XYZ file of N, CA and C in Angstrom:
567
model
N -15.153 -28.912 -7.185
C -15.958 -30.116 -7.075
C -15.333 -31.118 -6.120
N -14.482 -30.653 -5.225
C -13.896 -31.534 -4.239
C -12.652 -32.255 -4.688
N -12.136 -31.948 -5.866
C -10.925 -32.611 -6.357
C -9.696 -31.826 -5.924
N -8.670 -32.543 -5.499
C -7.415 -31.901 -5.143
C -6.718 -31.419 -6.409
N -5.862 -30.387 -6.235
C -5.153 -29.845 -7.392
C -3.772 -29.355 -6.985
N -2.858 -29.427 -7.931
C -1.531 -28.846 -7.794
C -1.358 -27.885 -8.949
N -1.106 -26.637 -8.638
C -0.936 -25.617 -9.662
C 0.476 -25.053 -9.576
N 1.214 -25.140 -10.679
C 2.558 -24.583 -10.749
C 2.514 -23.437 -11.747
N 2.592 -22.228 -11.219
C 2.511 -21.037 -12.062
C 3.535 -20.019 -11.584
N 4.058 -19.253 -12.519
C 5.084 -18.272 -12.204
C 4.556 -17.211 -11.236
N 5.438 -16.674 -10.409
C 5.037 -15.576 -9.535
C 4.494 -14.410 -10.362
N 3.470 -13.784 -9.855
C 2.870 -12.657 -10.552
C 1.839 -13.052 -11.588
N 1.492 -14.334 -11.665
C 0.550 -14.787 -12.693
C -0.882 -14.875 -12.175
N -1.123 -14.442 -10.961
C -2.479 -14.435 -10.429
C -2.889 -15.701 -9.713
N -1.918 -16.421 -9.150
C -2.232 -17.676 -8.458
C -3.249 -17.452 -7.339
N -3.107 -16.350 -6.616
C -3.996 -16.118 -5.471
C -5.430 -15.827 -5.899
N -5.628 -15.412 -7.141
C -6.984 -15.141 -7.622
C -7.873 -16.374 -7.498
N -7.314 -17.544 -7.762
C -8.094 -18.789 -7.719
C -8.713 -18.997 -6.347
N -7.926 -18.889 -5.298
C -8.501 -19.164 -3.984
C -9.215 -17.965 -3.378
N -8.869 -16.756 -3.793
C -9.637 -15.597 -3.323
C -11.060 -15.663 -3.891
N -11.172 -16.088 -5.134
C -12.481 -16.251 -5.760
C -13.267 -17.367 -5.069
N -12.591 -18.493 -4.795
C -13.243 -19.611 -4.103
C -13.736 -19.181 -2.719
N -12.959 -18.358 -2.031
C -13.354 -17.891 -0.699
C -14.679 -17.134 -0.755
N -14.938 -16.472 -1.872
C -16.188 -15.727 -2.023
C -17.351 -16.611 -2.475
N -17.024 -17.708 -3.163
C -18.078 -18.527 -3.756
C -18.449 -19.774 -2.948
N -17.502 -20.332 -2.208
C -17.768 -21.580 -1.494
C -18.504 -21.343 -0.182
N -19.278 -22.324 0.224
C -20.050 -22.244 1.468
C -19.164 -22.248 2.706
N -18.239 -23.195 2.788
C -17.388 -23.315 3.967
C -16.201 -22.379 3.899
N -15.295 -22.554 4.845
C -14.118 -21.696 4.927
C -13.083 -22.058 3.873
N -12.354 -21.046 3.416
C -11.161 -21.236 2.610
C -9.996 -20.853 3.506
N -9.126 -21.811 3.775
C -7.984 -21.588 4.661
C -6.718 -21.640 3.819
N -5.875 -20.612 3.965
C -4.645 -20.509 3.192
C -3.454 -20.623 4.133
N -2.637 -21.650 3.919
C -1.415 -21.835 4.705
C -0.319 -21.040 4.007
N 0.216 -20.047 4.704
C 1.169 -19.130 4.085
C 2.027 -18.472 5.143
N 3.087 -17.840 4.705
C 3.892 -17.042 5.619
C 3.619 -15.557 5.392
N 2.743 -15.256 4.425
C 2.426 -13.858 4.099
C 1.312 -13.318 4.982
N 1.233 -12.021 5.039
C 0.144 -11.362 5.754
C -1.120 -11.460 4.896
N -2.290 -11.578 5.544
C -3.532 -11.655 4.761
C -3.810 -10.366 4.013
N -4.465 -10.512 2.888
C -4.870 -9.342 2.114
C -6.037 -8.658 2.803
N -6.045 -7.345 2.710
C -7.156 -6.608 3.276
C -8.420 -6.925 2.483
N -9.495 -7.168 3.174
C -10.763 -7.469 2.522
C -10.909 -8.914 2.083
N -9.940 -9.753 2.383
C -9.998 -11.148 1.975
C -10.987 -11.918 2.842
N -11.705 -12.817 2.217
C -12.599 -13.698 2.976
C -11.912 -14.998 3.358
N -10.752 -15.242 2.769
C -9.973 -16.428 3.123
C -9.336 -16.214 4.490
N -9.118 -17.312 5.193
C -8.453 -17.252 6.490
C -6.994 -17.645 6.276
N -6.085 -16.737 6.547
C -4.666 -16.970 6.352
C -4.043 -17.443 7.656
N -3.290 -18.551 7.595
C -2.629 -19.082 8.783
C -1.212 -19.523 8.432
N -0.343 -19.492 9.424
C 0.999 -20.023 9.255
C 0.926 -21.536 9.458
N 1.932 -22.283 8.996
C 1.878 -23.749 9.133
C 1.644 -24.215 10.569
N 2.225 -23.528 11.554
C 2.071 -23.962 12.942
C 0.675 -23.707 13.501
N -0.126 -22.870 12.845
C -1.483 -22.584 13.311
C -2.550 -23.362 12.545
N -2.127 -24.269 11.693
C -3.085 -25.024 10.879
C -3.970 -25.924 11.724
N -3.537 -26.292 12.921
C -4.328 -27.163 13.781
C -5.499 -26.478 14.463
N -5.650 -25.164 14.296
C -6.749 -24.441 14.939
C -8.097 -24.862 14.348
N -9.160 -24.497 15.032
C -10.519 -24.841 14.594
C -11.019 -23.795 13.594
N -11.463 -24.246 12.441
C -11.966 -23.343 11.406
C -13.395 -23.668 10.998
N -14.002 -24.649 11.625
C -15.311 -25.099 11.178
C -15.139 -25.934 9.923
N -16.173 -25.969 9.093
C -16.106 -26.737 7.842
C -15.182 -26.022 6.861
N -14.152 -26.724 6.413
C -13.203 -26.151 5.459
C -13.494 -26.718 4.082
N -13.965 -25.854 3.197
C -14.253 -26.277 1.828
C -12.993 -26.400 0.998
N -12.066 -25.455 1.201
C -10.835 -25.445 0.421
C -9.663 -25.105 1.325
N -8.651 -25.948 1.284
C -7.398 -25.676 1.976
C -6.350 -25.402 0.906
N -5.712 -24.246 0.996
C -4.694 -23.845 0.029
C -3.336 -23.867 0.712
N -2.366 -24.467 0.081
C -0.990 -24.423 0.579
C -0.199 -23.580 -0.402
N 0.068 -22.336 -0.008
C 0.859 -21.426 -0.840
C 2.315 -21.847 -0.803
N 3.032 -21.614 -1.879
C 4.446 -21.975 -1.961
C 4.652 -23.431 -1.540
N 3.831 -24.296 -2.097
C 3.839 -25.709 -1.730
C 5.186 -26.374 -1.984
N 5.985 -25.793 -2.867
C 7.304 -26.377 -3.122
C 8.162 -26.397 -1.862
N 7.848 -25.540 -0.888
C 8.636 -25.515 0.355
C 8.340 -26.719 1.244
N 7.337 -27.518 0.893
C 7.036 -28.745 1.641
C 7.861 -29.923 1.137
N 8.548 -29.741 0.024
C 9.309 -30.838 -0.587
C 10.790 -30.761 -0.253
N 11.332 -31.884 0.187
C 12.770 -31.940 0.444
C 13.578 -31.896 -0.846
N 12.946 -32.131 -1.974
C 13.622 -32.023 -3.265
C 13.847 -30.566 -3.650
N 13.102 -29.668 -3.031
C 13.166 -28.252 -3.383
C 14.281 -27.545 -2.618
N 14.994 -26.649 -3.288
C 15.995 -25.859 -2.567
C 15.352 -24.885 -1.576
N 14.049 -24.704 -1.684
C 13.323 -23.795 -0.782
C 12.645 -24.551 0.370
N 13.006 -25.807 0.598
C 12.389 -26.630 1.646
C 12.418 -25.921 2.993
N 11.269 -25.974 3.684
C 11.162 -25.425 5.046
C 10.614 -26.528 5.940
N 11.323 -26.817 7.007
C 10.967 -27.945 7.872
C 9.574 -27.803 8.480
N 9.117 -26.581 8.748
C 7.781 -26.410 9.336
C 6.659 -26.827 8.388
N 6.978 -26.971 7.110
C 5.976 -27.402 6.136
C 5.868 -28.930 6.067
N 6.849 -29.631 6.611
C 6.912 -31.088 6.493
C 5.775 -31.792 7.234
N 5.240 -31.198 8.296
C 4.201 -31.857 9.083
C 2.784 -31.512 8.692
N 2.598 -30.918 7.540
C 1.252 -30.473 7.142
C 0.273 -31.623 6.922
N 0.755 -32.766 6.472
C -0.144 -33.867 6.112
C -1.025 -34.276 7.294
N -0.453 -34.387 8.490
C -1.250 -34.770 9.667
C -2.303 -33.715 9.981
N -1.923 -32.454 9.916
C -2.881 -31.368 10.181
C -3.986 -31.361 9.134
N -3.625 -31.623 7.885
C -4.615 -31.669 6.807
C -5.613 -32.795 7.053
N -5.120 -33.960 7.489
C -6.013 -35.086 7.798
C -7.018 -34.718 8.877
N -6.551 -34.024 9.924
C -7.453 -33.632 11.026
C -8.521 -32.649 10.555
N -8.146 -31.730 9.687
C -9.096 -30.723 9.186
C -10.085 -31.343 8.216
N -9.628 -32.298 7.416
C -10.430 -32.983 6.413
C -11.159 -31.997 5.489
N -10.379 -31.195 4.744
C -11.004 -30.206 3.855
C -11.710 -30.861 2.680
N -12.665 -30.153 2.107
C -13.361 -30.658 0.928
C -12.420 -30.842 -0.243
N -11.462 -29.916 -0.390
C -10.468 -29.992 -1.467
C -9.198 -29.294 -1.007
N -8.098 -29.675 -1.638
C -6.804 -29.062 -1.345
C -6.238 -28.517 -2.644
N -5.747 -27.282 -2.585
C -5.034 -26.681 -3.707
C -3.615 -26.401 -3.250
N -2.657 -27.089 -3.842
C -1.247 -26.818 -3.581
C -0.779 -25.881 -4.682
N -0.304 -24.714 -4.299
C 0.098 -23.691 -5.253
C 1.605 -23.482 -5.162
N 2.303 -23.652 -6.280
C 3.758 -23.527 -6.286
C 4.211 -22.583 -7.396
N 5.303 -21.884 -7.135
C 5.877 -20.995 -8.140
C 6.760 -21.752 -9.119
N 7.487 -22.732 -8.624
C 8.320 -23.587 -9.464
C 8.323 -24.977 -8.854
N 8.346 -25.989 -9.689
C 8.403 -27.364 -9.181
C 8.674 -28.324 -10.335
N 9.844 -28.948 -10.296
C 10.131 -29.966 -11.309
C 9.346 -31.236 -10.952
N 9.510 -32.284 -11.754
C 8.715 -33.503 -11.558
C 8.945 -34.120 -10.176
N 10.194 -34.177 -9.704
C 10.471 -34.725 -8.373
C 9.766 -33.921 -7.284
N 9.821 -32.606 -7.387
C 9.177 -31.742 -6.392
C 7.667 -31.905 -6.458
N 7.101 -31.965 -7.664
C 5.651 -32.151 -7.801
C 5.208 -33.461 -7.162
N 5.932 -34.540 -7.438
C 5.580 -35.836 -6.839
C 5.673 -35.787 -5.319
N 6.693 -35.123 -4.806
C 6.875 -35.010 -3.361
C 5.773 -34.172 -2.726
N 5.370 -33.089 -3.370
C 4.265 -32.262 -2.863
C 2.997 -33.106 -2.765
N 2.695 -33.827 -3.828
C 1.494 -34.668 -3.864
C 1.517 -35.683 -2.723
N 2.667 -36.307 -2.505
C 2.801 -37.299 -1.437
C 2.736 -36.655 -0.050
N 3.512 -35.617 0.170
C 3.602 -34.993 1.499
C 2.301 -34.338 1.957
N 1.522 -33.823 1.006
C 0.257 -33.175 1.372
C -0.918 -34.144 1.303
N -0.686 -35.356 0.814
C -1.753 -36.348 0.740
C -2.793 -36.033 -0.315
N -2.358 -35.491 -1.444
C -3.287 -35.173 -2.526
C -3.629 -36.465 -3.263
N -4.907 -36.778 -3.330
C -5.304 -38.016 -4.011
C -5.788 -37.704 -5.424
N -5.140 -38.318 -6.401
C -5.448 -38.132 -7.831
C -5.678 -36.661 -8.181
N -4.694 -35.804 -7.894
C -4.922 -34.378 -8.126
C -4.907 -34.000 -9.606
N -5.636 -32.956 -9.910
C -5.507 -32.300 -11.205
C -4.216 -31.494 -11.118
N -3.316 -31.647 -12.089
C -2.048 -30.925 -12.079
C -2.044 -29.920 -13.227
N -1.884 -28.648 -12.865
C -1.820 -27.574 -13.862
C -0.419 -26.974 -13.828
N 0.246 -26.970 -14.968
C 1.554 -26.331 -15.072
C 1.420 -25.185 -16.062
N 1.511 -23.986 -15.532
C 1.359 -22.792 -16.360
C 2.588 -22.553 -17.215
N 2.474 -21.601 -18.087
C 3.584 -21.249 -18.957
C 4.575 -20.369 -18.208
N 5.827 -20.550 -18.528
C 6.856 -19.705 -17.940
C 7.462 -18.806 -19.006
N 6.787 -18.727 -20.147
C 7.233 -17.864 -21.235
C 6.854 -16.429 -20.890
N 7.834 -15.617 -20.597
C 7.596 -14.217 -20.243
C 8.104 -13.345 -21.382
N 7.236 -13.083 -22.339
C 7.630 -12.319 -23.524
C 8.085 -10.904 -23.175
N 7.680 -10.416 -22.003
C 8.064 -9.070 -21.608
C 9.467 -9.020 -20.984
N 10.119 -10.191 -20.839
C 11.463 -10.227 -20.279
C 12.495 -10.419 -21.379
N 13.580 -9.709 -21.260
C 14.678 -9.831 -22.199
C 15.925 -10.184 -21.405
N 16.583 -11.246 -21.801
C 17.827 -11.664 -21.154
C 18.975 -11.313 -22.083
N 20.027 -10.721 -21.527
C 21.174 -10.425 -22.365
C 22.456 -10.502 -21.541
N 23.523 -10.800 -22.236
C 24.853 -10.835 -21.633
C 25.716 -9.876 -22.449
N 26.390 -9.000 -21.742
C 27.218 -7.995 -22.409
C 28.657 -8.163 -21.946
N 29.560 -8.305 -22.901
C 30.977 -8.386 -22.546
C 31.515 -6.971 -22.402
N 32.113 -6.674 -21.264
C 32.613 -5.327 -21.011
C 33.745 -5.368 -19.999
N 34.540 -4.335 -19.997
C 35.587 -4.202 -18.991
C 35.094 -3.341 -17.833
N 34.148 -2.453 -18.104
C 33.622 -1.558 -17.069
C 32.149 -1.884 -16.844
N 31.880 -2.792 -15.919
C 30.521 -3.278 -15.681
C 29.569 -2.166 -15.281
N 30.014 -1.275 -14.399
C 29.141 -0.208 -13.916
C 28.741 0.739 -15.050
N 29.693 1.117 -15.887
C 29.382 2.007 -17.012
C 28.408 1.328 -17.978
N 28.638 0.046 -18.258
C 27.750 -0.696 -19.154
C 26.351 -0.813 -18.552
N 26.283 -1.068 -17.244
C 24.983 -1.180 -16.581
C 24.216 0.133 -16.654
N 24.895 1.249 -16.437
C 24.236 2.561 -16.507
C 23.670 2.812 -17.909
N 24.409 2.414 -18.930
C 23.932 2.579 -20.315
C 22.692 1.721 -20.540
N 22.749 0.458 -20.125
C 21.613 -0.451 -20.306
C 20.385 0.068 -19.563
N 20.556 0.493 -18.327
C 19.418 1.000 -17.550
C 18.827 2.264 -18.166
N 19.681 3.132 -18.681
C 19.194 4.355 -19.319
C 18.419 4.037 -20.597
N 18.901 3.051 -21.361
C 18.239 2.664 -22.615
C 16.970 1.856 -22.362
N 16.931 1.133 -21.258
C 15.812 0.239 -20.936
C 14.497 0.995 -20.883
N 14.471 2.095 -20.166
C 13.253 2.888 -20.068
C 12.138 2.227 -19.278
N 12.442 1.203 -18.539
C 11.437 0.502 -17.741
C 12.116 -0.300 -16.662
N 11.362 -1.150 -15.991
C 11.934 -1.946 -14.900
C 13.028 -2.885 -15.399
N 14.001 -3.113 -14.542
C 15.083 -4.029 -14.861
C 15.466 -4.785 -13.599
N 15.913 -6.019 -13.763
C 16.389 -6.823 -12.650
C 17.872 -7.047 -12.881
N 18.663 -6.753 -11.864
C 20.101 -6.938 -11.960
C 20.500 -7.936 -10.877
N 21.128 -9.030 -11.278
C 21.579 -10.047 -10.330
C 23.044 -9.829 -10.006
N 23.370 -9.969 -8.726
C 24.755 -9.897 -8.280
C 25.022 -11.092 -7.370
N 26.290 -11.370 -7.139
C 26.661 -12.568 -6.400
C 26.525 -12.476 -4.891
N 26.706 -11.291 -4.326
C 26.701 -11.160 -2.868
C 25.806 -10.007 -2.437
N 25.305 -10.101 -1.225
C 24.465 -9.043 -0.669
C 25.223 -7.719 -0.600
N 26.495 -7.771 -0.228
C 27.276 -6.529 -0.144
C 27.374 -5.879 -1.521
N 27.464 -6.698 -2.582
C 27.476 -6.153 -3.943
C 26.143 -5.474 -4.262
N 25.042 -6.094 -3.808
C 23.712 -5.510 -4.046
C 23.579 -4.173 -3.332
N 24.040 -4.111 -2.079
C 23.967 -2.859 -1.323
C 24.768 -1.755 -2.009
N 25.974 -2.092 -2.429
C 26.851 -1.122 -3.081
C 26.262 -0.661 -4.414
N 25.812 -1.620 -5.211
C 25.254 -1.299 -6.520
C 23.978 -0.476 -6.389
N 23.129 -0.830 -5.433
C 21.881 -0.087 -5.245
C 22.159 1.375 -4.928
N 23.140 1.627 -4.093
C 23.511 3.005 -3.776
C 24.056 3.735 -4.982
N 24.844 3.049 -5.791
C 25.444 3.655 -6.980
C 24.397 3.991 -8.026
N 23.506 3.057 -8.336
C 22.524 3.333 -9.390
C 21.468 4.317 -8.924
N 21.190 4.353 -7.624
C 20.244 5.350 -7.122
C 20.831 6.739 -7.343
N 22.131 6.864 -7.184
C 22.793 8.141 -7.412
C 22.826 8.524 -8.874
N 22.549 7.587 -9.748
C 22.552 7.849 -11.194
C 21.143 8.109 -11.702
N 20.286 8.640 -10.853
C 18.899 8.959 -11.206
C 18.114 7.742 -11.650
N 18.390 6.607 -11.058
C 17.663 5.382 -11.340
C 16.945 4.976 -10.066
N 15.634 4.774 -10.176
C 14.883 4.321 -9.007
C 15.270 2.883 -8.722
N 15.403 2.545 -7.453
C 15.772 1.182 -7.106
C 14.921 0.678 -5.961
N 14.773 -0.640 -5.937
C 14.114 -1.281 -4.809
C 14.753 -2.641 -4.630
N 14.742 -3.112 -3.395
C 15.317 -4.423 -3.122
C 14.263 -5.484 -3.359
N 14.661 -6.697 -3.689
C 13.690 -7.763 -3.943
C 12.945 -8.153 -2.686
N 11.811 -8.850 -2.880
C 10.977 -9.270 -1.737
C 11.732 -10.147 -0.758
N 12.634 -10.963 -1.246
C 13.357 -11.867 -0.365
C 14.509 -11.216 0.383
N 14.766 -9.951 0.103
C 15.878 -9.234 0.720
C 15.534 -8.885 2.155
N 16.410 -9.224 3.062
C 16.165 -8.896 4.464
C 17.302 -8.045 4.988
N 16.964 -6.930 5.559
C 17.991 -6.023 6.099
C 18.547 -6.580 7.396
């Protein structure tokens, strides 16, 4: 209905469904500012922050994915996101949806200010992931303990390490232990 919104929802919770659905239902264009590649079959127009100044015709909905990167309060701040407000003014979209994976109160306020959201509806989703189990195990042999945990887990597991070299070494070791492995999305070779 033309109201701006800020949505803070955990990754994997279907944030993109909201604007993909809008792209199919709204008359004008749905433009998504993102660093990701567009989905196949999407009716939304995906652009990087530097291409936001292009001509899109009437924009019904402008979506800023990972909006927390526009805030200097966020550890994920990206300087190319800082100039979005001027581009947004030029486009004059019917509504703006700022979508963030995480954002404390300072980051939320900064997103609202930096993107020029006027009286936005703010939705903060639940971060309760009942399917996740956190545990700490005291051991002298970390690798042996990890192999036992992974064997008992019987499903996906996330293992955090302090350095990239540790991740590379560990990934090779657990792959050799008949454990499927993959690197996280943020991992760059």
